[in-house]
Amino acid sequence: MKLVIVGPPGAGKGTQARIIASKLSIAHISTGEIFLHHIRNQDLLGKKVKAFYEKGNLVPDALVHEIVKEAIKAPAAKPGFMLDGYPRNLAQAKFLDKEVHTDHVINIVVSDEDVVKRMTGRRLCDCGAFYNLNIPELKPKDPTKCDKCGHKLIQRPDDNEKAILERLDVYHTQVLPVVEHYRKKGLVLDVDGSGTVEEVTALIVSALEH
Ligand code: AMP
């Protein structure tokens, strides 16, 4: 199955994409995670995208297309995939449409107010674990340390108030037209993202079954 998950930043797309991809045994492809990985490795791609990422701006389409094409053609994506954080604008949606046939677009609906609350609480560990101080099920035992490996938790470089507001603006102006593009094709499944992680997962599973 080939799926796309969209929603405002901080809507829980990453969390849900991981859970659903694992349930369906398909690849979870997060363009944001791929960029963050390159930024932390300080490699060529990382250096090219760092400034965009840190300000909350979109990375130029040419660089995004390159990594998406590679990820969706990779052997891990043979059984299917869940694209998370892509497409982010109409040009990317049209590029994807030319590459593959998308089965469904899951649209997680969350208010702007909730978005800001969730994003300021996000914490990551270099072992891959992720937490949220403002979401009970995702809260670490110690707000500064990873439950799994004890390493110091960090904040994403773009989870500061200025970048959060910029990303919300990008969402309204660029991502909403993508949702409408797929809505016209009858592919959108709207899911209320205001509940707990488990509740939202159940809503997505049920929407995919119907
Ligand atoms: P995310 O983890 O999906 O919130 O993405 C974090 C940042 O990575 C974004 O604010 C952009 O700078 C960059 N990024 C991720 N996906 C894309 C995309 N599809 N197009 C452009 N930039 C992206």
CSV table of C-alpha atoms and ligand atoms in Angstrom, one decimal:
chain,number,residue,atom,x,y,z
A,1,MET,CA,0.0,0.0,0.0
A,2,LYS,CA,1.3,3.5,-0.9
A,3,LEU,CA,0.2,6.1,1.7
A,4,VAL,CA,0.9,9.7,2.4
A,5,ILE,CA,0.3,11.3,5.8
A,6,VAL,CA,-0.2,15.1,6.0
A,7,GLY,CA,-1.1,17.5,8.8
A,8,PRO,CA,0.3,20.6,10.5
A,9,PRO,CA,3.8,20.3,12.1
A,10,GLY,CA,3.4,18.7,15.5
A,11,ALA,CA,0.1,17.0,14.7
A,12,GLY,CA,1.7,13.6,15.5
A,13,LYS,CA,2.3,12.6,11.9
A,14,GLY,CA,5.7,11.1,12.7
A,15,THR,CA,4.4,9.1,15.6
A,16,GLN,CA,1.4,7.8,13.7
A,17,ALA,CA,3.4,7.1,10.5
A,18,ARG,CA,5.8,4.9,12.5
A,19,ILE,CA,3.0,2.9,14.1
A,20,ILE,CA,0.9,2.5,11.0
A,21,ALA,CA,3.9,1.6,8.8
A,22,SER,CA,5.0,-1.0,11.3
A,23,LYS,CA,1.4,-2.5,11.5
A,24,LEU,CA,1.2,-2.7,7.7
A,25,SER,CA,4.8,-3.8,7.3
A,26,ILE,CA,5.6,-1.0,4.9
A,27,ALA,CA,8.5,1.5,4.9
A,28,HIS,CA,8.2,4.8,6.9
A,29,ILE,CA,9.8,7.5,4.8
A,30,SER,CA,10.1,10.8,6.6
A,31,THR,CA,11.8,13.5,4.5
A,32,GLY,CA,12.4,15.6,7.7
A,33,GLU,CA,14.2,12.7,9.4
A,34,ILE,CA,16.3,12.1,6.3
A,35,PHE,CA,17.3,15.8,6.3
A,36,LEU,CA,18.0,15.9,10.0
A,37,HIS,CA,20.2,12.8,9.7
A,38,HIS,CA,22.3,14.5,7.0
A,39,ILE,CA,22.5,17.7,9.0
A,40,ARG,CA,23.8,15.8,12.0
A,41,ASN,CA,26.3,14.0,9.8
A,42,GLN,CA,27.5,17.4,8.5
A,43,ASP,CA,27.7,15.9,5.0
A,44,LEU,CA,27.2,17.7,1.7
A,45,LEU,CA,23.4,17.4,1.6
A,46,GLY,CA,23.3,18.3,5.3
A,47,LYS,CA,25.2,21.5,4.6
A,48,LYS,CA,23.0,22.5,1.7
A,49,VAL,CA,19.7,22.1,3.7
A,50,LYS,CA,20.8,23.2,7.2
A,51,ALA,CA,19.8,26.9,6.9
A,52,PHE,CA,16.4,26.1,5.4
A,53,TYR,CA,15.7,23.5,8.1
A,54,GLU,CA,16.7,25.6,11.0
A,55,LYS,CA,14.5,28.6,10.0
A,56,GLY,CA,11.5,26.3,9.3
A,57,ASN,CA,11.6,27.0,5.6
A,58,LEU,CA,11.1,24.4,2.9
A,59,VAL,CA,14.2,22.9,1.4
A,60,PRO,CA,14.3,23.5,-2.4
A,61,ASP,CA,12.3,21.0,-4.4
A,62,ALA,CA,15.2,19.6,-6.4
A,63,LEU,CA,16.9,18.4,-3.3
A,64,VAL,CA,13.7,16.9,-1.9
A,65,HIS,CA,12.9,15.1,-5.1
A,66,GLU,CA,16.3,13.5,-5.1
A,67,ILE,CA,15.9,11.9,-1.7
A,68,VAL,CA,12.3,10.9,-2.2
A,69,LYS,CA,13.0,9.2,-5.5
A,70,GLU,CA,15.8,7.2,-3.9
A,71,ALA,CA,13.7,6.3,-0.8
A,72,ILE,CA,10.6,5.1,-2.7
A,73,LYS,CA,12.7,3.0,-5.1
A,74,ALA,CA,14.7,1.4,-2.3
A,75,PRO,CA,14.2,-2.4,-1.6
A,76,ALA,CA,12.7,-1.5,1.8
A,77,ALA,CA,9.9,0.3,0.1
A,78,LYS,CA,8.9,-2.6,-2.2
A,79,PRO,CA,6.0,-3.8,0.0
A,80,GLY,CA,4.7,-0.2,0.1
A,81,PHE,CA,5.5,3.0,2.1
A,82,MET,CA,4.1,5.7,4.2
A,83,LEU,CA,5.4,9.1,3.2
A,84,ASP,CA,5.6,11.5,6.1
A,85,GLY,CA,6.4,15.2,5.5
A,86,TYR,CA,6.1,14.9,1.8
A,87,PRO,CA,4.6,16.3,-0.5
A,88,ARG,CA,4.7,19.7,1.1
A,89,ASN,CA,3.7,21.8,-1.9
A,90,LEU,CA,1.8,21.3,-5.2
A,91,ALA,CA,5.0,20.9,-7.3
A,92,GLN,CA,6.0,18.0,-5.0
A,93,ALA,CA,2.6,16.4,-5.2
A,94,LYS,CA,2.7,16.5,-9.0
A,95,PHE,CA,6.2,15.0,-9.0
A,96,LEU,CA,5.0,12.2,-6.7
A,97,ASP,CA,1.9,11.6,-8.9
A,98,LYS,CA,4.2,11.0,-11.9
A,99,GLU,CA,6.4,8.6,-9.9
A,100,VAL,CA,3.7,6.4,-8.2
A,101,HIS,CA,0.0,5.8,-7.7
A,102,THR,CA,-0.9,6.9,-4.2
A,103,ASP,CA,-3.7,4.8,-2.5
A,104,HIS,CA,-4.7,7.1,0.3
A,105,VAL,CA,-3.7,10.4,1.9
A,106,ILE,CA,-4.3,10.5,5.7
A,107,ASN,CA,-5.0,14.1,6.8
A,108,ILE,CA,-4.5,14.6,10.5
A,109,VAL,CA,-6.6,17.6,11.7
A,110,VAL,CA,-5.3,19.6,14.7
A,111,SER,CA,-5.8,23.2,15.8
A,112,ASP,CA,-3.0,25.8,15.6
A,113,GLU,CA,-3.1,26.2,19.3
A,114,ASP,CA,-2.5,22.5,19.9
A,115,VAL,CA,0.3,22.5,17.4
A,116,VAL,CA,2.3,25.1,19.3
A,117,LYS,CA,1.8,23.3,22.6
A,118,ARG,CA,2.9,20.0,21.1
A,119,MET,CA,6.0,21.3,19.3
A,120,THR,CA,7.4,23.1,22.3
A,121,GLY,CA,7.3,19.9,24.2
A,122,ARG,CA,9.1,17.7,21.7
A,123,ARG,CA,12.4,16.1,22.7
A,124,LEU,CA,14.6,13.6,20.8
A,125,CYS,CA,17.5,11.3,21.7
A,126,ASP,CA,20.4,10.5,19.4
A,127,CYS,CA,19.4,6.8,19.8
A,128,GLY,CA,16.2,7.5,17.8
A,129,ALA,CA,13.8,7.6,20.7
A,130,PHE,CA,11.4,10.6,20.8
A,131,TYR,CA,9.3,12.1,23.6
A,132,ASN,CA,6.9,14.9,24.3
A,133,LEU,CA,6.8,16.7,27.6
A,134,ASN,CA,3.2,17.9,26.9
A,135,ILE,CA,1.7,14.5,25.9
A,136,PRO,CA,1.3,12.1,28.8
A,137,GLU,CA,2.0,8.9,26.8
A,138,LEU,CA,5.1,10.3,25.3
A,139,LYS,CA,6.6,11.9,28.5
A,140,PRO,CA,10.0,10.7,29.5
A,141,LYS,CA,10.5,9.8,33.2
A,142,ASP,CA,13.2,12.5,33.5
A,143,PRO,CA,12.5,15.5,31.2
A,144,THR,CA,16.2,15.8,30.4
A,145,LYS,CA,17.2,12.1,29.8
A,146,CYS,CA,16.3,9.3,27.5
A,147,ASP,CA,14.3,6.4,29.2
A,148,LYS,CA,16.0,3.9,26.8
A,149,CYS,CA,19.7,4.9,26.9
A,150,GLY,CA,20.0,7.6,29.5
A,151,HIS,CA,21.5,10.1,27.0
A,152,LYS,CA,20.7,13.8,27.2
A,153,LEU,CA,17.5,14.7,25.4
A,154,ILE,CA,17.7,17.4,22.7
A,155,GLN,CA,15.2,19.7,21.0
A,156,ARG,CA,15.0,19.8,17.2
A,157,PRO,CA,16.8,22.9,15.9
A,158,ASP,CA,13.5,24.2,14.4
A,159,ASP,CA,11.3,23.6,17.5
A,160,ASN,CA,11.7,27.2,18.7
A,161,GLU,CA,8.8,29.7,18.7
A,162,LYS,CA,9.9,31.7,15.6
A,163,ALA,CA,10.5,28.6,13.5
A,164,ILE,CA,7.3,27.0,14.7
A,165,LEU,CA,5.2,30.0,13.6
A,166,GLU,CA,7.1,30.0,10.2
A,167,ARG,CA,6.3,26.3,9.8
A,168,LEU,CA,2.6,26.9,10.6
A,169,ASP,CA,2.6,29.6,8.0
A,170,VAL,CA,4.2,27.3,5.4
A,171,TYR,CA,1.6,24.7,6.3
A,172,HIS,CA,-1.3,27.1,5.7
A,173,THR,CA,0.0,28.5,2.4
A,174,GLN,CA,1.8,25.4,0.9
A,175,VAL,CA,0.5,22.2,2.4
A,176,LEU,CA,-3.2,22.9,2.5
A,177,PRO,CA,-3.3,23.2,-1.4
A,178,VAL,CA,-1.8,19.7,-1.4
A,179,VAL,CA,-4.6,18.4,0.7
A,180,GLU,CA,-7.1,20.0,-1.7
A,181,HIS,CA,-5.3,18.5,-4.7
A,182,TYR,CA,-5.7,15.0,-3.3
A,183,ARG,CA,-9.2,15.8,-2.0
A,184,LYS,CA,-10.3,16.4,-5.6
A,185,LYS,CA,-8.9,13.0,-6.5
A,186,GLY,CA,-11.0,11.4,-3.7
A,187,LEU,CA,-7.9,10.1,-1.9
A,188,VAL,CA,-8.2,12.1,1.4
A,189,LEU,CA,-9.1,10.4,4.7
A,190,ASP,CA,-9.6,13.1,7.4
A,191,VAL,CA,-8.7,12.0,10.9
A,192,ASP,CA,-9.3,14.0,14.1
A,193,GLY,CA,-5.8,14.3,15.7
A,194,SER,CA,-6.9,15.8,19.0
A,195,GLY,CA,-7.1,12.5,20.9
A,196,THR,CA,-4.4,10.3,22.5
A,197,VAL,CA,-1.9,8.5,20.3
A,198,GLU,CA,-3.9,5.2,20.6
A,199,GLU,CA,-7.2,6.9,19.7
A,200,VAL,CA,-5.7,8.6,16.6
A,201,THR,CA,-4.1,5.3,15.5
A,202,ALA,CA,-7.5,3.6,15.9
A,203,LEU,CA,-9.2,6.3,13.8
A,204,ILE,CA,-6.5,5.9,11.0
A,205,VAL,CA,-6.8,2.1,11.0
A,206,SER,CA,-10.6,2.3,10.8
A,207,ALA,CA,-10.4,4.9,8.0
A,208,LEU,CA,-8.1,2.7,6.0
A,209,GLU,CA,-10.4,-0.3,6.4
A,210,HIS,CA,-13.5,1.4,5.1
B,1,AMP,P1,9.5,17.7,9.4
B,1,AMP,O1,10.3,16.8,10.3
B,1,AMP,O2,8.6,17.0,8.4
B,1,AMP,O3,8.7,18.7,10.1
B,1,AMP,O4,10.5,18.5,8.5
B,1,AMP,C1,11.5,19.4,9.1
B,1,AMP,C2,12.1,20.3,8.1
B,1,AMP,O5,12.7,19.6,7.0
B,1,AMP,C3,11.1,21.2,7.3
B,1,AMP,O6,10.7,22.4,8.1
B,1,AMP,C4,11.8,21.6,6.1
B,1,AMP,O7,12.9,22.5,6.3
B,1,AMP,C5,12.5,20.2,5.7
B,1,AMP,N1,11.6,19.4,4.9
B,1,AMP,C6,11.1,18.1,5.3
B,1,AMP,N2,10.3,17.6,4.3
B,1,AMP,C7,10.3,18.6,3.3
B,1,AMP,C8,9.7,18.6,2.0
B,1,AMP,N3,8.9,17.7,1.6
B,1,AMP,N4,9.9,19.8,1.3
B,1,AMP,C9,10.7,20.8,1.7
B,1,AMP,N5,11.4,20.7,2.9
B,1,AMP,C10,11.1,19.7,3.7
